[in-house]
PDB file of C-alpha atoms in Angstrom:
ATOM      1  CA  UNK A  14      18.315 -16.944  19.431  1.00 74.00           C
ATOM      2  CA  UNK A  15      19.972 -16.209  16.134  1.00 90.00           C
ATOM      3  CA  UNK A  16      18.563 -16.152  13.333  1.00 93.00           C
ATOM      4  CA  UNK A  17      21.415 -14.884  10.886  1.00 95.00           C
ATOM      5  CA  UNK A  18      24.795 -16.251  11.834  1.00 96.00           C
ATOM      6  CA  UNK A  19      27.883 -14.979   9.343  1.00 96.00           C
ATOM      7  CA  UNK A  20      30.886 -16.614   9.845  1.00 96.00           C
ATOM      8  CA  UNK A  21      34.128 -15.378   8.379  1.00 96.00           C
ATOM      9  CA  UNK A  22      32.831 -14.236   5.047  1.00 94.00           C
ATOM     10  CA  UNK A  23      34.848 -13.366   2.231  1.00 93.00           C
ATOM     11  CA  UNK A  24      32.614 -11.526  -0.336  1.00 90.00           C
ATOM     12  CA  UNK A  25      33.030 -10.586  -3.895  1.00 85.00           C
ATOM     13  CA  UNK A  26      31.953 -10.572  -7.757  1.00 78.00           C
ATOM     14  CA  UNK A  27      33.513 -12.144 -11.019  1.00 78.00           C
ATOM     15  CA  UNK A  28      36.061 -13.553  -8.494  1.00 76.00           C
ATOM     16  CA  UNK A  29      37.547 -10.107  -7.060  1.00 83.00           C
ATOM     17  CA  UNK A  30      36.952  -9.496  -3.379  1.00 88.00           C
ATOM     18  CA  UNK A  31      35.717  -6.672  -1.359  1.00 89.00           C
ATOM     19  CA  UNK A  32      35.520  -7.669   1.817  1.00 89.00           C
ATOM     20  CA  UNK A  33      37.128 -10.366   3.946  1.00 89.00           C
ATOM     21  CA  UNK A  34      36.872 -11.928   7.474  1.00 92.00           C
ATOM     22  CA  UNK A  35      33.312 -10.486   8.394  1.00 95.00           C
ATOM     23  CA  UNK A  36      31.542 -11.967  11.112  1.00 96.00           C
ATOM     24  CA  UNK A  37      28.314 -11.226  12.887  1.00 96.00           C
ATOM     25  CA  UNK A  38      25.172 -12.378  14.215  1.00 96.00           C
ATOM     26  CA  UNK A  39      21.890 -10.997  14.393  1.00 96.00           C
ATOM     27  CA  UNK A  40      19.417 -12.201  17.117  1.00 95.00           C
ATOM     28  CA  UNK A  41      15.609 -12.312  17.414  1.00 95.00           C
ATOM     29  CA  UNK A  42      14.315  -9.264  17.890  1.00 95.00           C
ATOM     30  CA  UNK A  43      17.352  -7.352  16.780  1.00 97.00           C
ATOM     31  CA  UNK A  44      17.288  -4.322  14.376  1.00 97.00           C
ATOM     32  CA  UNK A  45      20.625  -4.206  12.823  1.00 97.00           C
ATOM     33  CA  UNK A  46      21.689  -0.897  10.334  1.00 96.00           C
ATOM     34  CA  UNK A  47      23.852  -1.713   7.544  1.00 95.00           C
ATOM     35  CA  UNK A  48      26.210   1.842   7.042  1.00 93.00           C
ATOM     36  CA  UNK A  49      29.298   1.996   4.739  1.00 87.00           C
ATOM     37  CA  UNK A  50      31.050   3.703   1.599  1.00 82.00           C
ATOM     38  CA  UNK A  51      29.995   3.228  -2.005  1.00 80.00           C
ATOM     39  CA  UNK A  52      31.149   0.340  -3.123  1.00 79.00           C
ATOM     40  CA  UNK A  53      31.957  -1.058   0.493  1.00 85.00           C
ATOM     41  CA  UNK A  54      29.948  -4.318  -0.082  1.00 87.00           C
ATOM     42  CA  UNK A  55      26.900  -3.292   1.431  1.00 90.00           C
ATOM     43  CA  UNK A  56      24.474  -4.517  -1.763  1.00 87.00           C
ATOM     44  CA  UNK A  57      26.903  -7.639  -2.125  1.00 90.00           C
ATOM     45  CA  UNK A  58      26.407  -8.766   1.448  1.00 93.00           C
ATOM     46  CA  UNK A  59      22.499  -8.528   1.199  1.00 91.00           C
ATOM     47  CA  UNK A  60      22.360 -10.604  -1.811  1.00 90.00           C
ATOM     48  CA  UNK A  61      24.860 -13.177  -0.331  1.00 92.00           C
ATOM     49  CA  UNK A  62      22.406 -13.078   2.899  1.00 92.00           C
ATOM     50  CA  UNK A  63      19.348 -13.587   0.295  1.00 91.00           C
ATOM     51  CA  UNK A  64      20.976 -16.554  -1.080  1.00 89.00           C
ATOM     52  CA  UNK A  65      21.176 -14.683  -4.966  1.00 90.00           C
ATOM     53  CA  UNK A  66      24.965 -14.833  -4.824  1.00 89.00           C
ATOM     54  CA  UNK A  67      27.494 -17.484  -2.836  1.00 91.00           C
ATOM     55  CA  UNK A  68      30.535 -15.952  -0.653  1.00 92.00           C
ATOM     56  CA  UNK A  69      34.022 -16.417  -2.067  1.00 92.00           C
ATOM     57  CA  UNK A  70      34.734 -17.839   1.309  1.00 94.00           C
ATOM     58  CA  UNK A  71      32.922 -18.305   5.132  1.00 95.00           C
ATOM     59  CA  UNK A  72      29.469 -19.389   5.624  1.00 94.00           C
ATOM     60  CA  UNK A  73      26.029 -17.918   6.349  1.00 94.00           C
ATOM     61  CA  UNK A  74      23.849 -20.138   9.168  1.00 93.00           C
ATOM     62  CA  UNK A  75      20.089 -19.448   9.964  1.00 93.00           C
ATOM     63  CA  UNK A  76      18.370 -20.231  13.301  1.00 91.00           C
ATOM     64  CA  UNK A  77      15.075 -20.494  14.798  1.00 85.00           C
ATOM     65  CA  UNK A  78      13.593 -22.940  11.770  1.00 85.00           C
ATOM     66  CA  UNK A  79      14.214 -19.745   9.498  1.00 87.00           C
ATOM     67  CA  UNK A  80      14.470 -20.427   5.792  1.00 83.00           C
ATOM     68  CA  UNK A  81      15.825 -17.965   3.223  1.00 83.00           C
ATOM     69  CA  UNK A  82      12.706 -17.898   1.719  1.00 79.00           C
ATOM     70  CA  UNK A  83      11.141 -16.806   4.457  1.00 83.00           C
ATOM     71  CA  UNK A  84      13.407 -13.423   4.545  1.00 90.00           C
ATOM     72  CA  UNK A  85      10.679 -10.541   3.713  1.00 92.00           C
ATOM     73  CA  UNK A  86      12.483  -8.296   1.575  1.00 92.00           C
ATOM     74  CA  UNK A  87      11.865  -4.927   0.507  1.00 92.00           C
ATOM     75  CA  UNK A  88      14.605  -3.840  -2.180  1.00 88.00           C
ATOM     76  CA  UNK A  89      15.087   0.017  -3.768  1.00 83.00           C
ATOM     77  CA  UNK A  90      12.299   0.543  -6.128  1.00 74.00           C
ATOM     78  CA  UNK A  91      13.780   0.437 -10.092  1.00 69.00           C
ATOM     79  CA  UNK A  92      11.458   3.214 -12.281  1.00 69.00           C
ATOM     80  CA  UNK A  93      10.005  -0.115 -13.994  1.00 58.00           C
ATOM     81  CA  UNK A  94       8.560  -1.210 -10.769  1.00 70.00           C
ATOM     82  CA  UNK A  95       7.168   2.519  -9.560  1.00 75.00           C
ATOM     83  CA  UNK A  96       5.203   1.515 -13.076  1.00 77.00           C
ATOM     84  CA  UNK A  97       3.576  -1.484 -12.179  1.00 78.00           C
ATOM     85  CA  UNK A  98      -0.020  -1.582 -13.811  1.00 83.00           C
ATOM     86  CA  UNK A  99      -1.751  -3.896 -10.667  1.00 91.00           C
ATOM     87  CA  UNK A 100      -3.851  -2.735  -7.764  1.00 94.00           C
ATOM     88  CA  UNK A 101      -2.573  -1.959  -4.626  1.00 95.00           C
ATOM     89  CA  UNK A 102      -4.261  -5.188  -3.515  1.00 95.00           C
ATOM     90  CA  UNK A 103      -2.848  -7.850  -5.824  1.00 94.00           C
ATOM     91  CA  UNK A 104       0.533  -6.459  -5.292  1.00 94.00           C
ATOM     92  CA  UNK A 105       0.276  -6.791  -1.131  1.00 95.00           C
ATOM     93  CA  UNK A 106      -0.912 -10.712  -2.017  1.00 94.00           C
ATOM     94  CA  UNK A 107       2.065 -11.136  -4.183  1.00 90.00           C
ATOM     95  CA  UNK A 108       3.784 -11.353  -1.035  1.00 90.00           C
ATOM     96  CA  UNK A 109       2.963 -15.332  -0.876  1.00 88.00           C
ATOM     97  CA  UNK A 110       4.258 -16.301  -4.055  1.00 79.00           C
ATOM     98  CA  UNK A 111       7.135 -18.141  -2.590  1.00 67.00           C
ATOM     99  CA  UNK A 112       5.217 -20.450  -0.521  1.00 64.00           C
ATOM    100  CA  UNK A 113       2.708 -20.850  -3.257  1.00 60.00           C
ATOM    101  CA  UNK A 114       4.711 -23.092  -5.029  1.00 64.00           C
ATOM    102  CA  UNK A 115       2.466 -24.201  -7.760  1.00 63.00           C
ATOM    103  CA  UNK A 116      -0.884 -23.534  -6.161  1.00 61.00           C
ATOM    104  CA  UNK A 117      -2.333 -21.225  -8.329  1.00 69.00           C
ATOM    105  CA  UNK A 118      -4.516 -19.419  -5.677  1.00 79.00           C
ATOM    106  CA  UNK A 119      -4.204 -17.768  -2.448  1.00 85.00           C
ATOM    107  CA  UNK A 120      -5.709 -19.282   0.881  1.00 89.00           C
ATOM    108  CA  UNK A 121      -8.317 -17.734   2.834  1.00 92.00           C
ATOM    109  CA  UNK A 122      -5.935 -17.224   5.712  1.00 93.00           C
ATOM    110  CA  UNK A 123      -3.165 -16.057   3.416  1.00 92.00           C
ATOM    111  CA  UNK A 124      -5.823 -12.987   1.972  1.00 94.00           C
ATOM    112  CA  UNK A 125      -6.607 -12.028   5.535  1.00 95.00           C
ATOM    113  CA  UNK A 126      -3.024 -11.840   6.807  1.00 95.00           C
ATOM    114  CA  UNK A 127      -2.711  -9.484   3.360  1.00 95.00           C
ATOM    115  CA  UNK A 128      -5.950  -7.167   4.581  1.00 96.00           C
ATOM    116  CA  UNK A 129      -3.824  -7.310   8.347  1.00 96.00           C
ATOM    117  CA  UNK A 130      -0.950  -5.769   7.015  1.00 96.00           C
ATOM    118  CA  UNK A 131      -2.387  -3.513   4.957  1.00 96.00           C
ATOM    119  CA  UNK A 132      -4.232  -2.267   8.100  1.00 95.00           C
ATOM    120  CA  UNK A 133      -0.873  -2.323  10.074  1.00 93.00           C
ATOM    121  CA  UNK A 134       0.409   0.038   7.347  1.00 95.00           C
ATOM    122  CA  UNK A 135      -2.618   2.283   7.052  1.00 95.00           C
ATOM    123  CA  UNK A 136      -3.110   1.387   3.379  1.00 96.00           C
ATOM    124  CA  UNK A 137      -7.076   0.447   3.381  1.00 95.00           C
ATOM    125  CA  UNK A 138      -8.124   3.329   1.528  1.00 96.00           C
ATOM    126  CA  UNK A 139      -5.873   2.105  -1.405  1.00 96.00           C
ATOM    127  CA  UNK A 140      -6.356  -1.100  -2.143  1.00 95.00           C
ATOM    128  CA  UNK A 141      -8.551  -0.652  -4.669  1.00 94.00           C
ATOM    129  CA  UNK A 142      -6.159   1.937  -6.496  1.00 95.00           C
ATOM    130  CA  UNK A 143      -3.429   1.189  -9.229  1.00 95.00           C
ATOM    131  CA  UNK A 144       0.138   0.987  -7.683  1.00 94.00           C
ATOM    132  CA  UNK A 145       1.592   2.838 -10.399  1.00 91.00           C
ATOM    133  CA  UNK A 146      -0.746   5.746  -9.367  1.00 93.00           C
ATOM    134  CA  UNK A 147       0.078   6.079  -5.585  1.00 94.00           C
ATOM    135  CA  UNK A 148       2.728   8.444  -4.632  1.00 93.00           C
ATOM    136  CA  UNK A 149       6.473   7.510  -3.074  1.00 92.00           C
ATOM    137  CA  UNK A 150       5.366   7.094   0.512  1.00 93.00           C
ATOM    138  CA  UNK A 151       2.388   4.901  -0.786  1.00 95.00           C
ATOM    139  CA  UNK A 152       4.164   2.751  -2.563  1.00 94.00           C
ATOM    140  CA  UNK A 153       6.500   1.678   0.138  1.00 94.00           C
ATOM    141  CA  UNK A 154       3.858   1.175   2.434  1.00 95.00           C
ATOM    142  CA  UNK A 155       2.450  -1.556   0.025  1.00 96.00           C
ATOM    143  CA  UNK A 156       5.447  -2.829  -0.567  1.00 94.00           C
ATOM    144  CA  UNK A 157       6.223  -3.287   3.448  1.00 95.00           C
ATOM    145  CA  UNK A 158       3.183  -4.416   3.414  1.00 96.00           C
ATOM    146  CA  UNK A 159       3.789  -7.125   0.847  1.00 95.00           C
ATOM    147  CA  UNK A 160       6.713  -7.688   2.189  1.00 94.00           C
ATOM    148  CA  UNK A 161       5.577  -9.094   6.068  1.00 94.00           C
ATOM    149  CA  UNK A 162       3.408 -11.592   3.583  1.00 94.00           C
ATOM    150  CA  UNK A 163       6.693 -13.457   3.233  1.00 89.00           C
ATOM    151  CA  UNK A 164       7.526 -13.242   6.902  1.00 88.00           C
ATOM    152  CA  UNK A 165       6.511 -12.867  10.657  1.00 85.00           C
ATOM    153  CA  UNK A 166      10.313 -13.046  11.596  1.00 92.00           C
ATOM    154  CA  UNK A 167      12.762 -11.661   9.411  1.00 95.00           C
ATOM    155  CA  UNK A 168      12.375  -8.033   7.024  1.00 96.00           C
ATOM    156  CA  UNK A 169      15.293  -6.862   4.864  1.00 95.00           C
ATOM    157  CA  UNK A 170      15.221  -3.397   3.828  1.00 95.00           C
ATOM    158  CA  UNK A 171      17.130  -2.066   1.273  1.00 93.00           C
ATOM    159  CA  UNK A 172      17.173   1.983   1.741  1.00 91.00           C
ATOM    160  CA  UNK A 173      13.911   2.213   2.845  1.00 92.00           C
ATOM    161  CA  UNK A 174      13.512   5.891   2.407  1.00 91.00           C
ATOM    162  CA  UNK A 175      15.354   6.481  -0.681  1.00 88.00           C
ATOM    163  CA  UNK A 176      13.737   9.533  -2.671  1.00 87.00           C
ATOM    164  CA  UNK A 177      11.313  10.329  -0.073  1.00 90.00           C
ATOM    165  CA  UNK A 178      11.046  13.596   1.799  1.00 92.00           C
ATOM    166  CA  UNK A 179      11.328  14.350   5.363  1.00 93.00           C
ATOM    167  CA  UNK A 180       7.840  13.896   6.736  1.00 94.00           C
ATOM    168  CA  UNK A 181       7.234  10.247   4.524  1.00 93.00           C
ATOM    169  CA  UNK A 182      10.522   9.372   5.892  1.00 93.00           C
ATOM    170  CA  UNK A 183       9.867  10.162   9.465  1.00 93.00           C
ATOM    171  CA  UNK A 184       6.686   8.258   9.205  1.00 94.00           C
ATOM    172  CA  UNK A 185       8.618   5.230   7.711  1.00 94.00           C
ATOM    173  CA  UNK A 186      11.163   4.721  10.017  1.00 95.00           C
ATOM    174  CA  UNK A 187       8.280   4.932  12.337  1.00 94.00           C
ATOM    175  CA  UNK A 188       6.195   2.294  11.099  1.00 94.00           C
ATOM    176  CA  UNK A 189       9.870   0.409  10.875  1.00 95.00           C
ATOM    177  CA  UNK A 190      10.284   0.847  14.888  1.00 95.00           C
ATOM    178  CA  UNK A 191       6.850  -0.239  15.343  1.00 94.00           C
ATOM    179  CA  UNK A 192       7.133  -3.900  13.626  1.00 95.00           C
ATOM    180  CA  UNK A 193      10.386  -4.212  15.651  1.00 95.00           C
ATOM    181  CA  UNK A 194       9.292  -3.041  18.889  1.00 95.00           C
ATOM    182  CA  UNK A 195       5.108  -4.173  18.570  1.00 93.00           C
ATOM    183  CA  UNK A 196       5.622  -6.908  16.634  1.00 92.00           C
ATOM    184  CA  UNK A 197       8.804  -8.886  17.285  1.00 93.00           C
ATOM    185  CA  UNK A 198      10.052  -8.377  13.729  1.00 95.00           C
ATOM    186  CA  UNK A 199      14.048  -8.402  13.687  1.00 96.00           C
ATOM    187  CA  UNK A 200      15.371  -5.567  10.983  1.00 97.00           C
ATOM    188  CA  UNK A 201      18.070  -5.775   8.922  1.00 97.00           C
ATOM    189  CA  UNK A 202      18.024  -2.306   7.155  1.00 96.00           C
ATOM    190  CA  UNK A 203      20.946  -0.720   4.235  1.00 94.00           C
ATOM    191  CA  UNK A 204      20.757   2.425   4.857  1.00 90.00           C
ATOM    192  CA  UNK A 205      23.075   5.686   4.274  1.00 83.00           C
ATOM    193  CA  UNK A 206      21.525   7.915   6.904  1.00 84.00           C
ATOM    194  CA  UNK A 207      24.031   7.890  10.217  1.00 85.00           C
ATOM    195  CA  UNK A 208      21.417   9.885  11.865  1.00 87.00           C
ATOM    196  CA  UNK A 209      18.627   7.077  11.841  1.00 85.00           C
ATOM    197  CA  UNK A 210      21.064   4.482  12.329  1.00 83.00           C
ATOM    198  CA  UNK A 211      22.101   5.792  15.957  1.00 85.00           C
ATOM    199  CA  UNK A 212      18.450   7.051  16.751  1.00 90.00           C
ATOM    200  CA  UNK A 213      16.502   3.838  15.767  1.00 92.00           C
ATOM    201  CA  UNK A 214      19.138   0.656  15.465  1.00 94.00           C
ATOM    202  CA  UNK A 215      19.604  -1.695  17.990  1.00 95.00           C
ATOM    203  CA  UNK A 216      22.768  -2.996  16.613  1.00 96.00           C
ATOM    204  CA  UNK A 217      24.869  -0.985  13.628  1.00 96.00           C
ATOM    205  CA  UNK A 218      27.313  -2.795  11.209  1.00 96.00           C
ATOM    206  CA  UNK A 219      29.664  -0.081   9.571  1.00 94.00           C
ATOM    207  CA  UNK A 220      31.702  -2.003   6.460  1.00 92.00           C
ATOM    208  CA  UNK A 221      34.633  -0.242   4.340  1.00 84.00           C
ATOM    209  CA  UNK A 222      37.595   0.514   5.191  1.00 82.00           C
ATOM    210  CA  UNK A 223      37.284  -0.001   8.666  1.00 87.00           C
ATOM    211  CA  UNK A 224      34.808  -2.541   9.921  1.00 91.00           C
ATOM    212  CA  UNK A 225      32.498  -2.390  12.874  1.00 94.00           C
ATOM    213  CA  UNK A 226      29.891  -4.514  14.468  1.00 96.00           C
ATOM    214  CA  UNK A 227      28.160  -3.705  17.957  1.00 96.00           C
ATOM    215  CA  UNK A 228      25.683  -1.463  19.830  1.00 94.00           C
ATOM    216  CA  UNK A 229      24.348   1.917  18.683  1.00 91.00           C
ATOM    217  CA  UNK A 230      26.383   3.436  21.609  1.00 91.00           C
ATOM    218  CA  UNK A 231      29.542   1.727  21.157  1.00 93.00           C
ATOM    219  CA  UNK A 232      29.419   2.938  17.562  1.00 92.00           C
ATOM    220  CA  UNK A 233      28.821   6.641  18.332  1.00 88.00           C
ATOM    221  CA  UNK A 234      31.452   6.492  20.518  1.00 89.00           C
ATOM    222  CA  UNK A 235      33.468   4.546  18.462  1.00 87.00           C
ATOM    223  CA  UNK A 236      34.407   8.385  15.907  1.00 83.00           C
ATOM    224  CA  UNK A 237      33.838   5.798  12.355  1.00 84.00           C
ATOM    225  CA  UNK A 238      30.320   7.295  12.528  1.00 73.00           C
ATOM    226  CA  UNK A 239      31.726  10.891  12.889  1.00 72.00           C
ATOM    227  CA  UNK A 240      34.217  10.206  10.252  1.00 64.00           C
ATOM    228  CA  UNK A 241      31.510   8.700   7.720  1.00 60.00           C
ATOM    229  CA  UNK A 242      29.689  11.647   8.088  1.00 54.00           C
ATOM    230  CA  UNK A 243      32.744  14.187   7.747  1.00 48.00           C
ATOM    231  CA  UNK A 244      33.679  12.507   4.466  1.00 47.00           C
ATOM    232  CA  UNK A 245      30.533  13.444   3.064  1.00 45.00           C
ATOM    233  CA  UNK A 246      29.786   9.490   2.091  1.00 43.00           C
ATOM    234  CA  UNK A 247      26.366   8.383   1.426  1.00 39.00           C
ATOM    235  CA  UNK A 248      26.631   5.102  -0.312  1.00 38.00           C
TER     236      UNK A 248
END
């Protein structure tokens, strides 16, 4: 069933558009690789997903009883938020903010779906620690962590690996595979490396000059992913 359904979008900012005509639709279960040239649209299209910005044209429909809100989302880390003075702990539980409301307290099944995913993401030796005092890697478990607090069906990632070196990345697009494969989780994942989008995607959407949407294998043998690569683009 679809949960995301983009129909004929027409995307932009201050009225100036970027990218027309897109259309797509990502399933249950699917884990779909954003790829494309600076300034293609790729950061535009996640917020007009996220419902932070409206399309200059089209439409966005969700499926399955999804809500926006319920879209976990794990966005690139600003050096403000590598700062954050709170335990590893209170920033996993901040996942449930948005269905708080205005309860000012967290449920007891809410705090032990937070301990769950901080087991999932091998994290229980930290939650005692300060955020701001964990390394790269550590911080983006917690923060996938926090992030499946807002979800069971839908994660966003927004360059997941960003700054991290090979062995921490390896181990994230592990734990990435996992929650799709184990878990059911669709993925919906920005991301500049060509390399993990053919060896881990499902589905790849390439925007820019040239537009594509279908299977890892059509892709590859589609030569955009050869000539993304050859241009030396990482955006």
């Amino acid at each position: 069933m679809a949960l995301i359904t983009c129909q004929n979008l027409c995307l932009g900012y201050d009225g100036q558009e970027i990218l027309h005509g897109l259309s797509f639709k990502v399933n249950s279960g699917d884990y779909l690789c954003i790829v494309g040239e600076n300034g293609s649209g790729k950061s535009t299209l996640m917020r007009t997903i996220l419902g932070l910005q409206k399309p200059l044209a089209g439409q966005i429909l969700t499926g399955d009883g999804l809500r926006i809100s319920e879209i976990g989302y794990l966005p690139q880390q600003t050096p403000v938020q590598k700062d954050f003075p709170a335990s590893v702990r209170e920033v996993v539980l901040s996942g449930f903010e948005g269905s708080c409301r205005w309860r000012p307290f967290y449920t007891k099944a809410e705090k032990q779906r937070a301990e769950d995913n901080i087991r999932s993401m091998g994290i229980e030796h930290l939650t005692a620690r300060c955020y701001r005092e964990l390394s790269g890697g550590q911080q983006q478990r917690v923060l996938l962590a926090r992030a499946l607090c807002a979800t069971s069906k839908l994660l966003f990632l927004d360059e997941p690996v960003s700054g991290l070196d090979p062995k921490v990345t390896a181990e994230m697009y592990d734990l990435i595979e996992k929650l799709n494969r184990e878990q059911g989780i669709t993925i919906i994942m920005i991301s500049h490396d060509i390399d993990a989008a053919l060896r881990y995607a499902s589905l790849v959407l390439h925007i820019g000059d040239r537009v594509f949407f279908g299977n890892r294998e059509a892709y590859r043998s589609s030569g955009i992913a050869n000539l993304f690569v050859k241009g030396g683009v990482t955006g």
